[in-house]
Amino acid sequence: MDLYIDGVKNAAMVIVMAYPLTKFAPFNRAVQMMASNWDRIILILLLTVLSILSNVIGTELYNGAVLSSRIVAPVVGGIVAGPLVGIVVGFLGGLFRLYQGGFTAVPDMISSAVAGIIGGMIYERLGARRFRVGSVFLAGIMAEIIVQAFVLLMAQPQVVATALISWSATTSIVVNGFAVAVFISIIRDVQERNYAIGMQHAVQAFNIAEKTFSIVQDELNAKTAKALIDIIYEESSVDAVAITRDGLTVFFRGIGDEHHLPGTPALSALAGAQRDETGQMIVTSKTIKCQAADCPLRSLVSAPLRYGTESAGYLEIYKATDEIHAADLRLVEAIAGMLSMQLYSMKVHTQEKLLSRAEYEALRSQIHPHFLFNALSVIKLLVREDPVRAQELIVSLSQFFRRSLEVKSDLIPFGEELKGVEFYLTIQQARFGKALRVTIDVADECFSVPFPAFAVQPLVENAMNHGFVHDKSDMLLHLSGWMEDGQLVVRLIDNGIGIRQEIVEAVQANRIVPTMGVGLTNVNRRLKSLYGNNYYFSIKNESPGATITIRVPVMPG
């Protein structure tokens, strides 16, 4: 019983350190799988200290053999930040154990690094769902079993090692398994708190998007910037917010607005910090500079506003504290992303007056307004019903529109085209649930074949918007792709109401009639412009549903 008490005391002292660790921003970013290399270095240092501490406070059993919770830190490091962090923490903690000495020092050192590998495997296999208590409990038990196995195999004399294992193994395995589980449970509580904050920010972003939709124009001028900033400031809880462009403030509202006037240098420009590959910038009190000595602002986050691929300026939020959290980054990114989509949509709307109908529809097909509104509506419903799923869809939606805006070439790998279709269908399945069944069967050799960008999604969108009666309880959609005689064949089959014959004939003739949309004809026109007569586009009504087939030759990307 005394051995169990000592083991629990040692584990408890290690677990006590879990909560303070969650207060560190690098730790929180690692929990959300957003850690930078610098964050990982900081985590390695913190967890190595924890591993060393667990060796120091451990209970000596015999001839330097120590009952401790040394495996907790490397296992947790691997689970939270990946295998590299877990292995390095285990190795460094193991070196200290080797320095302590004792007849089990060498197997203890090796097994500590192996414990980090086990934690890293949980990270790699489960990803965002890696904090399941059952999984981490088993990981802790497995790591401790390996510790005991290494002692049994390597420690000398063998008879003493066997006696030690028979005496202390059960205690170590049970106590450290629970220690890892409790440690991760504390981390999971912090993760759920961050999810709640993230969902609150998501709701704020949606409310802002709804209120700014009628304000955003094709040009981001001072009047528009003021209206946007007023809404963002009132809907969010930041200390100040601004829109900047070319290093100057366009409009600013919040604390410090008496000296951050339009036309004055932006704080982000004065800081001289570098933006990351996405255009974001984080500035803290170490580098923030203001021309006013009494300026209360201590940190900021800046995210780009874009007209498609063209810069429209930056959205910046400011705080009077020196704490920038992952939730702050997501709030700014979400608001800036939605404003950018609105700016681009308004630009497309303006282009309608300047382009021919076919050219405009080709541009508009990149971002279909109905799809955007449907997606936002679905995500808004999921925010309260399934916040984790809602957050996943928000990230996917951002990636989808970023891809749509960045595609410049007429031809892209078919695998990239398929990603857009899969996300579109993900949103539709979130809308219709089990009523919609989707199967995708594409041969691996098709993924790298150059294919017209945004050629498949309009076909799927047509099936969803026109082919199905949405009170139907059994909607089937099958998308397949394969190579045949040096050509890529793509086929879409649905069990909907079919396509009227006059529309089929109009599409085949590259015409648009008043009773139809332009999606199918636009796809046919694009295929014609790219391949001349060297392609095949077929629409056939079945009973029930319709089958659309595209056959194109392989062309250089």
PDB file of N, CA and C in Angstrom, residues 395-459:
ATOM      1  N   VAL A 395     -13.418  26.005 -41.336  1.00  0.00           N
ATOM      2  CA  VAL A 395     -12.063  25.893 -41.869  1.00  0.00           C
ATOM      3  C   VAL A 395     -12.097  25.415 -43.315  1.00  0.00           C
ATOM      4  N   SER A 396     -12.938  24.403 -43.597  1.00  0.00           N
ATOM      5  CA  SER A 396     -13.042  23.870 -44.954  1.00  0.00           C
ATOM      6  C   SER A 396     -13.594  24.919 -45.904  1.00  0.00           C
ATOM      7  N   LEU A 397     -14.590  25.699 -45.442  1.00  0.00           N
ATOM      8  CA  LEU A 397     -15.167  26.743 -46.291  1.00  0.00           C
ATOM      9  C   LEU A 397     -14.115  27.783 -46.642  1.00  0.00           C
ATOM     10  N   SER A 398     -13.311  28.166 -45.649  1.00  0.00           N
ATOM     11  CA  SER A 398     -12.241  29.130 -45.896  1.00  0.00           C
ATOM     12  C   SER A 398     -11.247  28.584 -46.916  1.00  0.00           C
ATOM     13  N   GLN A 399     -10.872  27.304 -46.771  1.00  0.00           N
ATOM     14  CA  GLN A 399      -9.936  26.688 -47.707  1.00  0.00           C
ATOM     15  C   GLN A 399     -10.537  26.603 -49.107  1.00  0.00           C
ATOM     16  N   PHE A 400     -11.839  26.297 -49.181  1.00  0.00           N
ATOM     17  CA  PHE A 400     -12.515  26.164 -50.470  1.00  0.00           C
ATOM     18  C   PHE A 400     -12.516  27.485 -51.225  1.00  0.00           C
ATOM     19  N   PHE A 401     -12.883  28.582 -50.534  1.00  0.00           N
ATOM     20  CA  PHE A 401     -12.932  29.861 -51.224  1.00  0.00           C
ATOM     21  C   PHE A 401     -11.540  30.398 -51.508  1.00  0.00           C
ATOM     22  N   ARG A 402     -10.587  30.093 -50.638  1.00  0.00           N
ATOM     23  CA  ARG A 402      -9.216  30.501 -50.941  1.00  0.00           C
ATOM     24  C   ARG A 402      -8.744  29.820 -52.217  1.00  0.00           C
ATOM     25  N   ARG A 403      -9.080  28.536 -52.347  1.00  0.00           N
ATOM     26  CA  ARG A 403      -8.725  27.805 -53.565  1.00  0.00           C
ATOM     27  C   ARG A 403      -9.421  28.423 -54.769  1.00  0.00           C
ATOM     28  N   SER A 404     -10.704  28.742 -54.636  1.00  0.00           N
ATOM     29  CA  SER A 404     -11.467  29.307 -55.741  1.00  0.00           C
ATOM     30  C   SER A 404     -10.865  30.623 -56.223  1.00  0.00           C
ATOM     31  N   LEU A 405     -10.421  31.424 -55.247  1.00  0.00           N
ATOM     32  CA  LEU A 405      -9.880  32.736 -55.596  1.00  0.00           C
ATOM     33  C   LEU A 405      -8.480  32.635 -56.187  1.00  0.00           C
ATOM     34  N   GLU A 406      -7.737  31.593 -55.818  1.00  0.00           N
ATOM     35  CA  GLU A 406      -6.344  31.499 -56.236  1.00  0.00           C
ATOM     36  C   GLU A 406      -6.166  30.788 -57.574  1.00  0.00           C
ATOM     37  N   VAL A 407      -7.179  30.055 -58.022  1.00  0.00           N
ATOM     38  CA  VAL A 407      -7.048  29.329 -59.286  1.00  0.00           C
ATOM     39  C   VAL A 407      -6.985  30.325 -60.437  1.00  0.00           C
ATOM     40  N   LYS A 408      -5.892  30.324 -61.179  1.00  0.00           N
ATOM     41  CA  LYS A 408      -5.716  31.236 -62.305  1.00  0.00           C
ATOM     42  C   LYS A 408      -5.678  30.479 -63.631  1.00  0.00           C
ATOM     43  N   SER A 409      -5.249  29.251 -63.611  1.00  0.00           N
ATOM     44  CA  SER A 409      -5.096  28.482 -64.839  1.00  0.00           C
ATOM     45  C   SER A 409      -6.423  27.862 -65.261  1.00  0.00           C
ATOM     46  N   ASP A 410      -6.587  27.718 -66.588  1.00  0.00           N
ATOM     47  CA  ASP A 410      -7.782  27.030 -67.092  1.00  0.00           C
ATOM     48  C   ASP A 410      -7.772  25.561 -66.731  1.00  0.00           C
ATOM     49  N   LEU A 411      -6.576  24.979 -66.650  1.00  0.00           N
ATOM     50  CA  LEU A 411      -6.439  23.554 -66.354  1.00  0.00           C
ATOM     51  C   LEU A 411      -5.761  23.373 -65.009  1.00  0.00           C
ATOM     52  N   ILE A 412      -6.335  22.515 -64.181  1.00  0.00           N
ATOM     53  CA  ILE A 412      -5.753  22.169 -62.884  1.00  0.00           C
ATOM     54  C   ILE A 412      -5.789  20.648 -62.742  1.00  0.00           C
ATOM     55  N   PRO A 413      -4.992  20.058 -61.835  1.00  0.00           N
ATOM     56  CA  PRO A 413      -5.088  18.603 -61.626  1.00  0.00           C
ATOM     57  C   PRO A 413      -6.511  18.205 -61.237  1.00  0.00           C
ATOM     58  N   PHE A 414      -6.983  17.102 -61.792  1.00  0.00           N
ATOM     59  CA  PHE A 414      -8.354  16.684 -61.518  1.00  0.00           C
ATOM     60  C   PHE A 414      -8.570  16.461 -60.022  1.00  0.00           C
ATOM     61  N   GLY A 415      -7.523  16.053 -59.304  1.00  0.00           N
ATOM     62  CA  GLY A 415      -7.642  15.876 -57.861  1.00  0.00           C
ATOM     63  C   GLY A 415      -8.005  17.166 -57.162  1.00  0.00           C
ATOM     64  N   GLU A 416      -7.475  18.323 -57.660  1.00  0.00           N
ATOM     65  CA  GLU A 416      -7.824  19.622 -57.075  1.00  0.00           C
ATOM     66  C   GLU A 416      -9.272  19.976 -57.378  1.00  0.00           C
ATOM     67  N   GLU A 417      -9.714  19.696 -58.594  1.00  0.00           N
ATOM     68  CA  GLU A 417     -11.117  19.923 -58.935  1.00  0.00           C
ATOM     69  C   GLU A 417     -12.028  19.086 -58.046  1.00  0.00           C
ATOM     70  N   LEU A 418     -11.602  17.863 -57.759  1.00  0.00           N
ATOM     71  CA  LEU A 418     -12.400  16.955 -56.941  1.00  0.00           C
ATOM     72  C   LEU A 418     -12.527  17.463 -55.508  1.00  0.00           C
ATOM     73  N   LYS A 419     -11.476  18.130 -54.996  1.00  0.00           N
ATOM     74  CA  LYS A 419     -11.541  18.657 -53.631  1.00  0.00           C
ATOM     75  C   LYS A 419     -12.671  19.670 -53.489  1.00  0.00           C
ATOM     76  N   GLY A 420     -12.818  20.557 -54.473  1.00  0.00           N
ATOM     77  CA  GLY A 420     -13.898  21.526 -54.430  1.00  0.00           C
ATOM     78  C   GLY A 420     -15.261  20.864 -54.466  1.00  0.00           C
ATOM     79  N   VAL A 421     -15.389  19.833 -55.287  1.00  0.00           N
ATOM     80  CA  VAL A 421     -16.657  19.105 -55.381  1.00  0.00           C
ATOM     81  C   VAL A 421     -16.972  18.407 -54.063  1.00  0.00           C
ATOM     82  N   GLU A 422     -15.950  17.797 -53.455  1.00  0.00           N
ATOM     83  CA  GLU A 422     -16.165  17.077 -52.196  1.00  0.00           C
ATOM     84  C   GLU A 422     -16.619  18.028 -51.097  1.00  0.00           C
ATOM     85  N   PHE A 423     -16.041  19.239 -51.054  1.00  0.00           N
ATOM     86  CA  PHE A 423     -16.490  20.165 -50.015  1.00  0.00           C
ATOM     87  C   PHE A 423     -17.917  20.616 -50.288  1.00  0.00           C
ATOM     88  N   TYR A 424     -18.237  20.920 -51.558  1.00  0.00           N
ATOM     89  CA  TYR A 424     -19.607  21.308 -51.898  1.00  0.00           C
ATOM     90  C   TYR A 424     -20.583  20.236 -51.426  1.00  0.00           C
ATOM     91  N   LEU A 425     -20.228  18.980 -51.657  1.00  0.00           N
ATOM     92  CA  LEU A 425     -21.110  17.874 -51.254  1.00  0.00           C
ATOM     93  C   LEU A 425     -21.148  17.723 -49.735  1.00  0.00           C
ATOM     94  N   THR A 426     -20.049  18.066 -49.061  1.00  0.00           N
ATOM     95  CA  THR A 426     -20.044  18.032 -47.597  1.00  0.00           C
ATOM     96  C   THR A 426     -21.095  18.987 -47.034  1.00  0.00           C
ATOM     97  N   ILE A 427     -21.165  20.189 -47.604  1.00  0.00           N
ATOM     98  CA  ILE A 427     -22.169  21.158 -47.169  1.00  0.00           C
ATOM     99  C   ILE A 427     -23.572  20.635 -47.467  1.00  0.00           C
ATOM    100  N   GLN A 428     -23.763  20.048 -48.655  1.00  0.00           N
ATOM    101  CA  GLN A 428     -25.084  19.546 -49.005  1.00  0.00           C
ATOM    102  C   GLN A 428     -25.500  18.399 -48.079  1.00  0.00           C
ATOM    103  N   GLN A 429     -24.536  17.538 -47.729  1.00  0.00           N
ATOM    104  CA  GLN A 429     -24.865  16.442 -46.816  1.00  0.00           C
ATOM    105  C   GLN A 429     -25.183  16.969 -45.427  1.00  0.00           C
ATOM    106  N   ALA A 430     -24.529  18.062 -45.024  1.00  0.00           N
ATOM    107  CA  ALA A 430     -24.868  18.677 -43.741  1.00  0.00           C
ATOM    108  C   ALA A 430     -26.286  19.246 -43.779  1.00  0.00           C
ATOM    109  N   ARG A 431     -26.727  19.708 -44.971  1.00  0.00           N
ATOM    110  CA  ARG A 431     -28.094  20.242 -45.120  1.00  0.00           C
ATOM    111  C   ARG A 431     -29.135  19.131 -45.094  1.00  0.00           C
ATOM    112  N   PHE A 432     -28.886  18.068 -45.870  1.00  0.00           N
ATOM    113  CA  PHE A 432     -29.933  17.075 -46.099  1.00  0.00           C
ATOM    114  C   PHE A 432     -29.752  15.791 -45.283  1.00  0.00           C
ATOM    115  N   GLY A 433     -28.600  15.657 -44.603  1.00  0.00           N
ATOM    116  CA  GLY A 433     -28.413  14.501 -43.725  1.00  0.00           C
ATOM    117  C   GLY A 433     -28.464  13.182 -44.488  1.00  0.00           C
ATOM    118  N   LYS A 434     -29.141  12.203 -43.901  1.00  0.00           N
ATOM    119  CA  LYS A 434     -29.171  10.868 -44.474  1.00  0.00           C
ATOM    120  C   LYS A 434     -29.994  10.782 -45.755  1.00  0.00           C
ATOM    121  N   ALA A 435     -30.766  11.837 -46.054  1.00  0.00           N
ATOM    122  CA  ALA A 435     -31.569  11.816 -47.282  1.00  0.00           C
ATOM    123  C   ALA A 435     -30.682  11.856 -48.524  1.00  0.00           C
ATOM    124  N   LEU A 436     -29.456  12.369 -48.398  1.00  0.00           N
ATOM    125  CA  LEU A 436     -28.536  12.453 -49.525  1.00  0.00           C
ATOM    126  C   LEU A 436     -27.413  11.438 -49.353  1.00  0.00           C
ATOM    127  N   ARG A 437     -27.285  10.562 -50.331  1.00  0.00           N
ATOM    128  CA  ARG A 437     -26.201   9.573 -50.320  1.00  0.00           C
ATOM    129  C   ARG A 437     -25.281   9.839 -51.506  1.00  0.00           C
ATOM    130  N   VAL A 438     -23.997   9.998 -51.221  1.00  0.00           N
ATOM    131  CA  VAL A 438     -23.018  10.337 -52.252  1.00  0.00           C
ATOM    132  C   VAL A 438     -21.952   9.254 -52.297  1.00  0.00           C
ATOM    133  N   THR A 439     -21.626   8.827 -53.498  1.00  0.00           N
ATOM    134  CA  THR A 439     -20.497   7.908 -53.686  1.00  0.00           C
ATOM    135  C   THR A 439     -19.564   8.511 -54.725  1.00  0.00           C
ATOM    136  N   ILE A 440     -18.284   8.439 -54.460  1.00  0.00           N
ATOM    137  CA  ILE A 440     -17.263   8.947 -55.387  1.00  0.00           C
ATOM    138  C   ILE A 440     -16.274   7.820 -55.656  1.00  0.00           C
ATOM    139  N   ASP A 441     -16.093   7.501 -56.916  1.00  0.00           N
ATOM    140  CA  ASP A 441     -15.207   6.400 -57.312  1.00  0.00           C
ATOM    141  C   ASP A 441     -14.310   6.899 -58.438  1.00  0.00           C
ATOM    142  N   VAL A 442     -13.127   7.379 -58.082  1.00  0.00           N
ATOM    143  CA  VAL A 442     -12.197   7.939 -59.064  1.00  0.00           C
ATOM    144  C   VAL A 442     -10.890   7.166 -58.991  1.00  0.00           C
ATOM    145  N   ALA A 443     -10.413   6.703 -60.124  1.00  0.00           N
ATOM    146  CA  ALA A 443      -9.158   5.956 -60.175  1.00  0.00           C
ATOM    147  C   ALA A 443      -7.988   6.857 -59.798  1.00  0.00           C
ATOM    148  N   ASP A 444      -7.003   6.286 -59.107  1.00  0.00           N
ATOM    149  CA  ASP A 444      -5.862   7.065 -58.638  1.00  0.00           C
ATOM    150  C   ASP A 444      -5.124   7.758 -59.783  1.00  0.00           C
ATOM    151  N   GLU A 445      -5.073   7.135 -60.935  1.00  0.00           N
ATOM    152  CA  GLU A 445      -4.324   7.700 -62.060  1.00  0.00           C
ATOM    153  C   GLU A 445      -4.967   8.965 -62.622  1.00  0.00           C
ATOM    154  N   CYS A 446      -6.191   9.248 -62.211  1.00  0.00           N
ATOM    155  CA  CYS A 446      -6.896  10.439 -62.719  1.00  0.00           C
ATOM    156  C   CYS A 446      -6.505  11.710 -61.986  1.00  0.00           C
ATOM    157  N   PHE A 447      -6.009  11.591 -60.745  1.00  0.00           N
ATOM    158  CA  PHE A 447      -5.846  12.768 -59.901  1.00  0.00           C
ATOM    159  C   PHE A 447      -4.888  13.803 -60.473  1.00  0.00           C
ATOM    160  N   SER A 448      -3.854  13.370 -61.180  1.00  0.00           N
ATOM    161  CA  SER A 448      -2.855  14.308 -61.687  1.00  0.00           C
ATOM    162  C   SER A 448      -3.152  14.783 -63.105  1.00  0.00           C
ATOM    163  N   VAL A 449      -4.221  14.294 -63.720  1.00  0.00           N
ATOM    164  CA  VAL A 449      -4.533  14.652 -65.104  1.00  0.00           C
ATOM    165  C   VAL A 449      -5.077  16.093 -65.155  1.00  0.00           C
ATOM    166  N   PRO A 450      -4.526  16.962 -66.020  1.00  0.00           N
ATOM    167  CA  PRO A 450      -5.054  18.331 -66.146  1.00  0.00           C
ATOM    168  C   PRO A 450      -6.510  18.312 -66.593  1.00  0.00           C
ATOM    169  N   PHE A 451      -7.323  19.157 -65.932  1.00  0.00           N
ATOM    170  CA  PHE A 451      -8.764  19.158 -66.195  1.00  0.00           C
ATOM    171  C   PHE A 451      -9.273  20.589 -66.044  1.00  0.00           C
ATOM    172  N   PRO A 452     -10.298  20.979 -66.810  1.00  0.00           N
ATOM    173  CA  PRO A 452     -10.808  22.358 -66.709  1.00  0.00           C
ATOM    174  C   PRO A 452     -11.288  22.698 -65.302  1.00  0.00           C
ATOM    175  N   ALA A 453     -10.778  23.816 -64.772  1.00  0.00           N
ATOM    176  CA  ALA A 453     -11.171  24.234 -63.430  1.00  0.00           C
ATOM    177  C   ALA A 453     -12.657  24.577 -63.389  1.00  0.00           C
ATOM    178  N   PHE A 454     -13.327  24.185 -62.312  1.00  0.00           N
ATOM    179  CA  PHE A 454     -14.739  24.485 -62.068  1.00  0.00           C
ATOM    180  C   PHE A 454     -15.650  23.941 -63.175  1.00  0.00           C
ATOM    181  N   ALA A 455     -15.295  22.750 -63.673  1.00  0.00           N
ATOM    182  CA  ALA A 455     -16.136  22.123 -64.699  1.00  0.00           C
ATOM    183  C   ALA A 455     -17.065  21.069 -64.125  1.00  0.00           C
ATOM    184  N   VAL A 456     -16.703  20.459 -63.004  1.00  0.00           N
ATOM    185  CA  VAL A 456     -17.533  19.403 -62.428  1.00  0.00           C
ATOM    186  C   VAL A 456     -18.524  19.969 -61.421  1.00  0.00           C
ATOM    187  N   GLN A 457     -18.091  20.954 -60.624  1.00  0.00           N
ATOM    188  CA  GLN A 457     -18.984  21.481 -59.592  1.00  0.00           C
ATOM    189  C   GLN A 457     -20.307  22.014 -60.145  1.00  0.00           C
ATOM    190  N   PRO A 458     -20.321  22.751 -61.282  1.00  0.00           N
ATOM    191  CA  PRO A 458     -21.615  23.201 -61.808  1.00  0.00           C
ATOM    192  C   PRO A 458     -22.554  22.052 -62.154  1.00  0.00           C
ATOM    193  N   LEU A 459     -21.980  20.902 -62.554  1.00  0.00           N
ATOM    194  CA  LEU A 459     -22.821  19.743 -62.871  1.00  0.00           C
ATOM    195  C   LEU A 459     -23.456  19.187 -61.594  1.00  0.00           C
TER     196      LEU A 459
END
